[in-house]
Coordinates of C-alpha atoms in Angstrom, one line a residue:
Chain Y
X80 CA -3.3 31.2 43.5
X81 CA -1.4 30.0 40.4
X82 CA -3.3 30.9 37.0
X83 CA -2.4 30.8 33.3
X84 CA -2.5 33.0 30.7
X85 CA -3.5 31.8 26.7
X86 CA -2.5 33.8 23.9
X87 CA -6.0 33.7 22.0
X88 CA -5.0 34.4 18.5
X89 CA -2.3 31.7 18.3
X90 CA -4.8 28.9 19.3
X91 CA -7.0 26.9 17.3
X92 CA -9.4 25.5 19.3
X93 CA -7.5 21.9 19.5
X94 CA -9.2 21.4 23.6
X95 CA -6.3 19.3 24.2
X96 CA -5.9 21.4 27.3
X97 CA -9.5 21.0 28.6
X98 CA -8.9 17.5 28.1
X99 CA -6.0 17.4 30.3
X100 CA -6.8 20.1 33.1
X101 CA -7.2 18.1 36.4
X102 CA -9.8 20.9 37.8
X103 CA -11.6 21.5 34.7
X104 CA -11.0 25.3 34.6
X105 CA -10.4 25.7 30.9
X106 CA -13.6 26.7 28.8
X107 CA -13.9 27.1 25.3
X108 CA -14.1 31.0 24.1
X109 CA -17.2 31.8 22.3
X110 CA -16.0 34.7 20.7
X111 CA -13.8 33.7 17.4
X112 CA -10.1 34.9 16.9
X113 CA -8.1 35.7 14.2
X114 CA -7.8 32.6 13.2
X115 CA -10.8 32.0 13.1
X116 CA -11.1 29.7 15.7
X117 CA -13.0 29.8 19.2
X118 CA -10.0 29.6 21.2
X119 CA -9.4 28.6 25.1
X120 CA -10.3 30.7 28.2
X121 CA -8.9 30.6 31.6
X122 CA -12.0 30.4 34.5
X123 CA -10.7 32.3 36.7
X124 CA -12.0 31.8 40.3
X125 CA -11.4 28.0 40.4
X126 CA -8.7 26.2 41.8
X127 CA -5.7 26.1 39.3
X128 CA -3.0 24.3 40.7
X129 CA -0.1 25.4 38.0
X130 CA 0.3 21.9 37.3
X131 CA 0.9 23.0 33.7
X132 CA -0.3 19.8 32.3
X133 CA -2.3 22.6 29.6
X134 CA 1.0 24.1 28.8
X135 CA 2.7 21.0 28.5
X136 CA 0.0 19.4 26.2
X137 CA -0.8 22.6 24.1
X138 CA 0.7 22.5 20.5
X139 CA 0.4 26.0 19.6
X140 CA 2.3 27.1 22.6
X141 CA -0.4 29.2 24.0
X142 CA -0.2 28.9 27.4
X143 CA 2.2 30.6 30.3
X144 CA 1.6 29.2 33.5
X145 CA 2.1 31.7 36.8
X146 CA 2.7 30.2 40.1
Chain D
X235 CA 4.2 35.1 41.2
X236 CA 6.7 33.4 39.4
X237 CA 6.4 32.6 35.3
X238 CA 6.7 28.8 35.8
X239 CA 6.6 27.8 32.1
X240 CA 7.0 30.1 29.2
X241 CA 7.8 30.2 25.4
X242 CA 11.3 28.7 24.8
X243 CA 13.9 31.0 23.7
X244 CA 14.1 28.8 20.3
X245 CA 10.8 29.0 19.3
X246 CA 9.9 31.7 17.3
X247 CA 6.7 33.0 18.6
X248 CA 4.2 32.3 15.2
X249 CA 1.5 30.4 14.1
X250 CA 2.4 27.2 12.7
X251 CA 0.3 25.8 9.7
X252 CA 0.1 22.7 11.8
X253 CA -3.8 21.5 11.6
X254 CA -5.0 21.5 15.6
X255 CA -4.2 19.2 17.2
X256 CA -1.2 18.3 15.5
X257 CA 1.4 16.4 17.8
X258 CA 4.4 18.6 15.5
X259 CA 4.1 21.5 17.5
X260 CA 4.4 20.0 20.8
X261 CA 7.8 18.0 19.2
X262 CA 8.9 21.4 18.0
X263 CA 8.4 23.2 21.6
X264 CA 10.3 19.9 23.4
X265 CA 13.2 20.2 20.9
X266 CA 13.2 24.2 21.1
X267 CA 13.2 23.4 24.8
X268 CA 15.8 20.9 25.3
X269 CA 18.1 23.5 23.2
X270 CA 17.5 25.9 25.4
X271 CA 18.5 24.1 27.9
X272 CA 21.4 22.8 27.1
X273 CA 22.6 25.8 26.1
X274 CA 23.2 25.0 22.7
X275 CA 21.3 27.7 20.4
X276 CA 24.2 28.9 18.9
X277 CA 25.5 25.7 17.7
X278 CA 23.3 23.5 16.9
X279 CA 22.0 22.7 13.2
X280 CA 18.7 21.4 12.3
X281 CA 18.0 19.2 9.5
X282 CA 14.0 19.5 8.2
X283 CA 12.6 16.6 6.0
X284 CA 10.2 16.4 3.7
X285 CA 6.3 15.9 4.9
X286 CA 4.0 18.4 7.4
X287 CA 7.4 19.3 8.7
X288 CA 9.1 20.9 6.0
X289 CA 8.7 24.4 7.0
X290 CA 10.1 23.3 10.2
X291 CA 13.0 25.7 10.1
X292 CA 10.7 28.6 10.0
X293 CA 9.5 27.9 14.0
X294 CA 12.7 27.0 15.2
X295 CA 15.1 30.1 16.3
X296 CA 18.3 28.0 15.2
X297 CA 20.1 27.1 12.0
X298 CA 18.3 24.7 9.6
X299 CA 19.4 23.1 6.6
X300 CA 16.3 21.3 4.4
X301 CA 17.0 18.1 2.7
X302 CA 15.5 16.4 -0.5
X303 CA 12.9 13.6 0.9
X304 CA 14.4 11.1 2.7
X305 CA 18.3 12.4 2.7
X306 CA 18.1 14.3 6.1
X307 CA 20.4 12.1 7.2
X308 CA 23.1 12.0 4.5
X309 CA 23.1 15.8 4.7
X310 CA 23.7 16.1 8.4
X311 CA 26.3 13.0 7.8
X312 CA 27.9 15.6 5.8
X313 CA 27.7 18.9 7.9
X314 CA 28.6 17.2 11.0
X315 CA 31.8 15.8 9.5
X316 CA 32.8 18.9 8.1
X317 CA 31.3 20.8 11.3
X318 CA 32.3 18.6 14.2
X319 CA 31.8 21.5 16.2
X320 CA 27.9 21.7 16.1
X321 CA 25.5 19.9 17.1
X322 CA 23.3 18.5 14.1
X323 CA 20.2 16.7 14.4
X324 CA 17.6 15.5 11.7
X325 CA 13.9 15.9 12.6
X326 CA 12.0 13.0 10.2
X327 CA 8.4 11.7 9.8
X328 CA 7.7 7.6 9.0
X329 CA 7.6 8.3 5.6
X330 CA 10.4 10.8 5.4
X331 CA 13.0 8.4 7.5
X332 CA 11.2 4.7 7.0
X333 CA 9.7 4.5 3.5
X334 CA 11.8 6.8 0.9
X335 CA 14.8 7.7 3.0
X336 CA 14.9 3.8 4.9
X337 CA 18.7 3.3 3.2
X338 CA 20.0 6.9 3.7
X339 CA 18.5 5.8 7.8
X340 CA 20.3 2.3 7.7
X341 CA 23.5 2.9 6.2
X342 CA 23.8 6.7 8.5
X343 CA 23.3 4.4 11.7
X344 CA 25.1 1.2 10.5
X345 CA 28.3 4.3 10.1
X346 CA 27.5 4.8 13.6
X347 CA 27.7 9.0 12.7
X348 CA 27.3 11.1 16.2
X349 CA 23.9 12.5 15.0
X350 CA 20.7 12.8 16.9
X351 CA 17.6 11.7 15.4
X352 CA 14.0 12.9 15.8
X353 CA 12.0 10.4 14.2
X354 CA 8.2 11.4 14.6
X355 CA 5.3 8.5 13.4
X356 CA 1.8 9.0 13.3
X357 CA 1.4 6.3 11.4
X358 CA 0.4 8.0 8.3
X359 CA 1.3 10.1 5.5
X360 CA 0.1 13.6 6.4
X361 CA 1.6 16.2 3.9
X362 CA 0.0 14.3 0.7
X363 CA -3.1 13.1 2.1
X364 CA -3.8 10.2 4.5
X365 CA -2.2 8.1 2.3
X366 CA -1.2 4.3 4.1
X367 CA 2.6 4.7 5.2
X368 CA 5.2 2.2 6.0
X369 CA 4.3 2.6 9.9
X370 CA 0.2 2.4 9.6
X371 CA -1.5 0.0 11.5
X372 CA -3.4 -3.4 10.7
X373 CA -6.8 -2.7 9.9
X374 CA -6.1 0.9 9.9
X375 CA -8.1 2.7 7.4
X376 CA -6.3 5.1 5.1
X377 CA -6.8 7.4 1.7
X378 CA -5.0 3.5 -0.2
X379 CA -6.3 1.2 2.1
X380 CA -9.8 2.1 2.2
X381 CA -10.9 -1.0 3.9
X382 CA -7.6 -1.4 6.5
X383 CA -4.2 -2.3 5.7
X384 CA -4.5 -6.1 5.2
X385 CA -1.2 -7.7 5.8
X386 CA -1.2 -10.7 2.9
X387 CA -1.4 -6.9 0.5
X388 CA 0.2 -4.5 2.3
X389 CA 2.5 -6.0 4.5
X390 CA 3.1 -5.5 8.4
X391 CA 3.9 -2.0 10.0
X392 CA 7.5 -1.3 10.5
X393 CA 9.7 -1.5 13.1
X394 CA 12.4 0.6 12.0
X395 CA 13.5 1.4 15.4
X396 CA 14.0 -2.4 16.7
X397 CA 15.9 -3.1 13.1
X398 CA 18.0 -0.3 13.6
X399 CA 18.8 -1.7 17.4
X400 CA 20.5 -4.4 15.9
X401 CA 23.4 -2.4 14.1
X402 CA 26.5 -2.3 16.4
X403 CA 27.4 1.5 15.2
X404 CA 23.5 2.5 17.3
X405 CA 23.9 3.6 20.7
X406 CA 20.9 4.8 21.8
X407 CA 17.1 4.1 20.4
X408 CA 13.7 5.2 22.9
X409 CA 10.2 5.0 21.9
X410 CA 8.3 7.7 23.5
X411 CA 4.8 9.2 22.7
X412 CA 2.6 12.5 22.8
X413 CA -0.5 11.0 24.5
X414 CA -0.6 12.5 27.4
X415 CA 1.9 15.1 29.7
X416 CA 3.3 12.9 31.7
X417 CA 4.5 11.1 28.3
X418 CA 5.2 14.5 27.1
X419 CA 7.4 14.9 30.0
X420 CA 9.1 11.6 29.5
X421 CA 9.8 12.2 25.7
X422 CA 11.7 15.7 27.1
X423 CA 13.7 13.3 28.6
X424 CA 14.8 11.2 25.9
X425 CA 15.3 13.9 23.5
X426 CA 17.9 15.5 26.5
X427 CA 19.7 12.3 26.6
X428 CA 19.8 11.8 22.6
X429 CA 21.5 15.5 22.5
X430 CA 23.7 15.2 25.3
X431 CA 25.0 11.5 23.6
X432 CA 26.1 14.1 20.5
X433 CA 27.6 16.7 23.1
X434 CA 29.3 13.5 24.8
X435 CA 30.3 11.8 21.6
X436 CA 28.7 8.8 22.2
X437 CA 27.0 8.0 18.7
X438 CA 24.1 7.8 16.9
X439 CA 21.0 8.7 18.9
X440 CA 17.3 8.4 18.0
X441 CA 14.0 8.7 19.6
X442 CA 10.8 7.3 18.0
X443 CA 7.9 9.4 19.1
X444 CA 4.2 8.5 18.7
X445 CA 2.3 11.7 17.4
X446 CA -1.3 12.4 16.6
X447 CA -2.7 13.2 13.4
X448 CA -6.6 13.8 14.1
X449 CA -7.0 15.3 10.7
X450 CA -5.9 12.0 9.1
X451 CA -7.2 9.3 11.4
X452 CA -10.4 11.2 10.8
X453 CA -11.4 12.0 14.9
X454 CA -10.7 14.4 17.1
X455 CA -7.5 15.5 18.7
X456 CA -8.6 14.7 22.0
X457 CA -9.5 11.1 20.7
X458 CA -6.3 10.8 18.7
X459 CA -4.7 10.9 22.0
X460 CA -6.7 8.1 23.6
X461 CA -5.9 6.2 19.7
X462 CA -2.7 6.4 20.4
X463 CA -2.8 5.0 24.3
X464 CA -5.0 2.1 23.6
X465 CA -4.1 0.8 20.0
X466 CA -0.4 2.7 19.0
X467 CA 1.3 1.5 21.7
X468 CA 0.3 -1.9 21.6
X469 CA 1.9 -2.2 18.2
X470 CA 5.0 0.3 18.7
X471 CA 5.7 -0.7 22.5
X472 CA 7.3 2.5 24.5
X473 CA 10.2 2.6 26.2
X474 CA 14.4 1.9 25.9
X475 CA 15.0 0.2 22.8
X476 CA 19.0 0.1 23.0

């Protein structure tokens, strides 16, 4: 099953990825990072289909996408 | 299980001071990708302007030369014709390339220099404020135009791109945008093409890319996005300019 990993403490909580994820697996972190911002987190479980659409989208370069 | 998309070589891997959100970063990665890609890393010469992007040679894993605002492209006019070798591109905001640097930007193209230009509007002055830039919209709301820019005081937004379509010494001018990935993914494309018409020799190159500012339009980035699909674009049409 593809998946994707997010590099918490480079991201600042934009949610352009949730906004873009065809499945709707991205969720927003409620534990803050270094940054100070609640970052993304991957639900795992769902149906990722390593479109990369989050990865593509993502300004912080956060996201590696596995297939 | 395959890595299918990962951090491009020439990107360096910290955290911009881009506000989220920002469409910069995503331009940055596209450029840092398209480098990679073409194999080009060691040669090619990045020219940062003056605006959010002026740390930009601090993210990119390349050389970099800053310019005083507005002169990117007189300085890579003049490393590319002592460097024919390398592959220099300038990487400008609307107010960088079409308010205080518009004559360095006519007269660079009008030469018809074989330079590649990254010209990035969001319609607004970010770096100083929200203030109303040459690019902002009718009606638009701004730090000076508190009520809209209003055409009979502020004049109309500019089209740099379609006046700089008219010069002869212009070979290639696309309008893309950041709206969405399958924009994202067409914007890739141009930015390939405008390098490889350097590699080839072709002449001067630019691509126009629609970027969000949420911080400065005053919603969200998700929002800016949709701004950008349903108002931007009626005004700055995508596409093949020239």
């Amino acid at each position: 099953m593809p998946k994707i990993t997010v590099d918490k403490n480079k991201c600042k909580g934009c949610l352009l990825c949730i906004s873009v994820c065809p499945k709707g697996l991205i969720v927003v972190d409620k534990e803050l990072n270094s940054l100070g911002a609640n970052p993304v987190k991957f639900k795992t479980g769902g149906e990722c289909i390593g479109c990369a659409f989050c990865a593509l989208i993502c300004p912080d370069c956060c996201i590696e996408v596995y297939k | 299980m395959d890595k299918i998309y990962t951090h491009p070589r020439a990107l360096r891997k910290t955290v911009t001071h881009y506000c989220p959100g920002c469409g910069h970063g995503i331009l940055h990665r596209i450029i840092a990708e398209v480098v990679d890609e073409l194999a080009i890393r060691e040669k090619v010469i990045g020219i940062a302007p003056v605006g959010c992007a002026v740390i930009a040679y601090d993210y990119w894993d390349f050389d970099c030369s800053e310019a005083a605002h507005g002169r990117a492209l007189a300085v890579a006019t003049a490393i590319k014709r002592v460097r024919k070798e390398n592959i220099v591109f300038t990487y400008q905001g609307d107010g960088d390339l079409a308010a205080i640097g518009t004559n360095e930007t006519i007269h660079a193209a009008n030469r018809g220099e074989n330079l590649t230009v990254i010209f990035i509007n969001n319609a607004i002055y970010g770096m100083t404020g929200g203030q109303m830039a040459p690019t902002t919209l009718l009606n638009q709301k701004t730090a000076t135009t508190p009520k809209g820019r209003n055409a009979q005081l502020q004049g109309y937004p500019l089209k740099i791109s379609e006046m700089l379509a008219l010069l002869p010494g212009v070979k290639y001018i696309e309008r893309t945008s950041l709206h969405s990935p399958q924009e994202i993914i067409k914007t890739k494309k141009a930015i390939k093409q405008a390098f490889l018409n350097q590699v080839e020799n072709i002449g001067f190159s630019l691509v126009e890319v629609l970027s969000p500012c949420p911080t400065y339009w005053g919603i969200s980035p998700s929002q800016s996005l949709n701004w950008i699909r349903d108002t931007m674009v009626k005004e700055f049409p995508l596409g093949r300019i020239k």
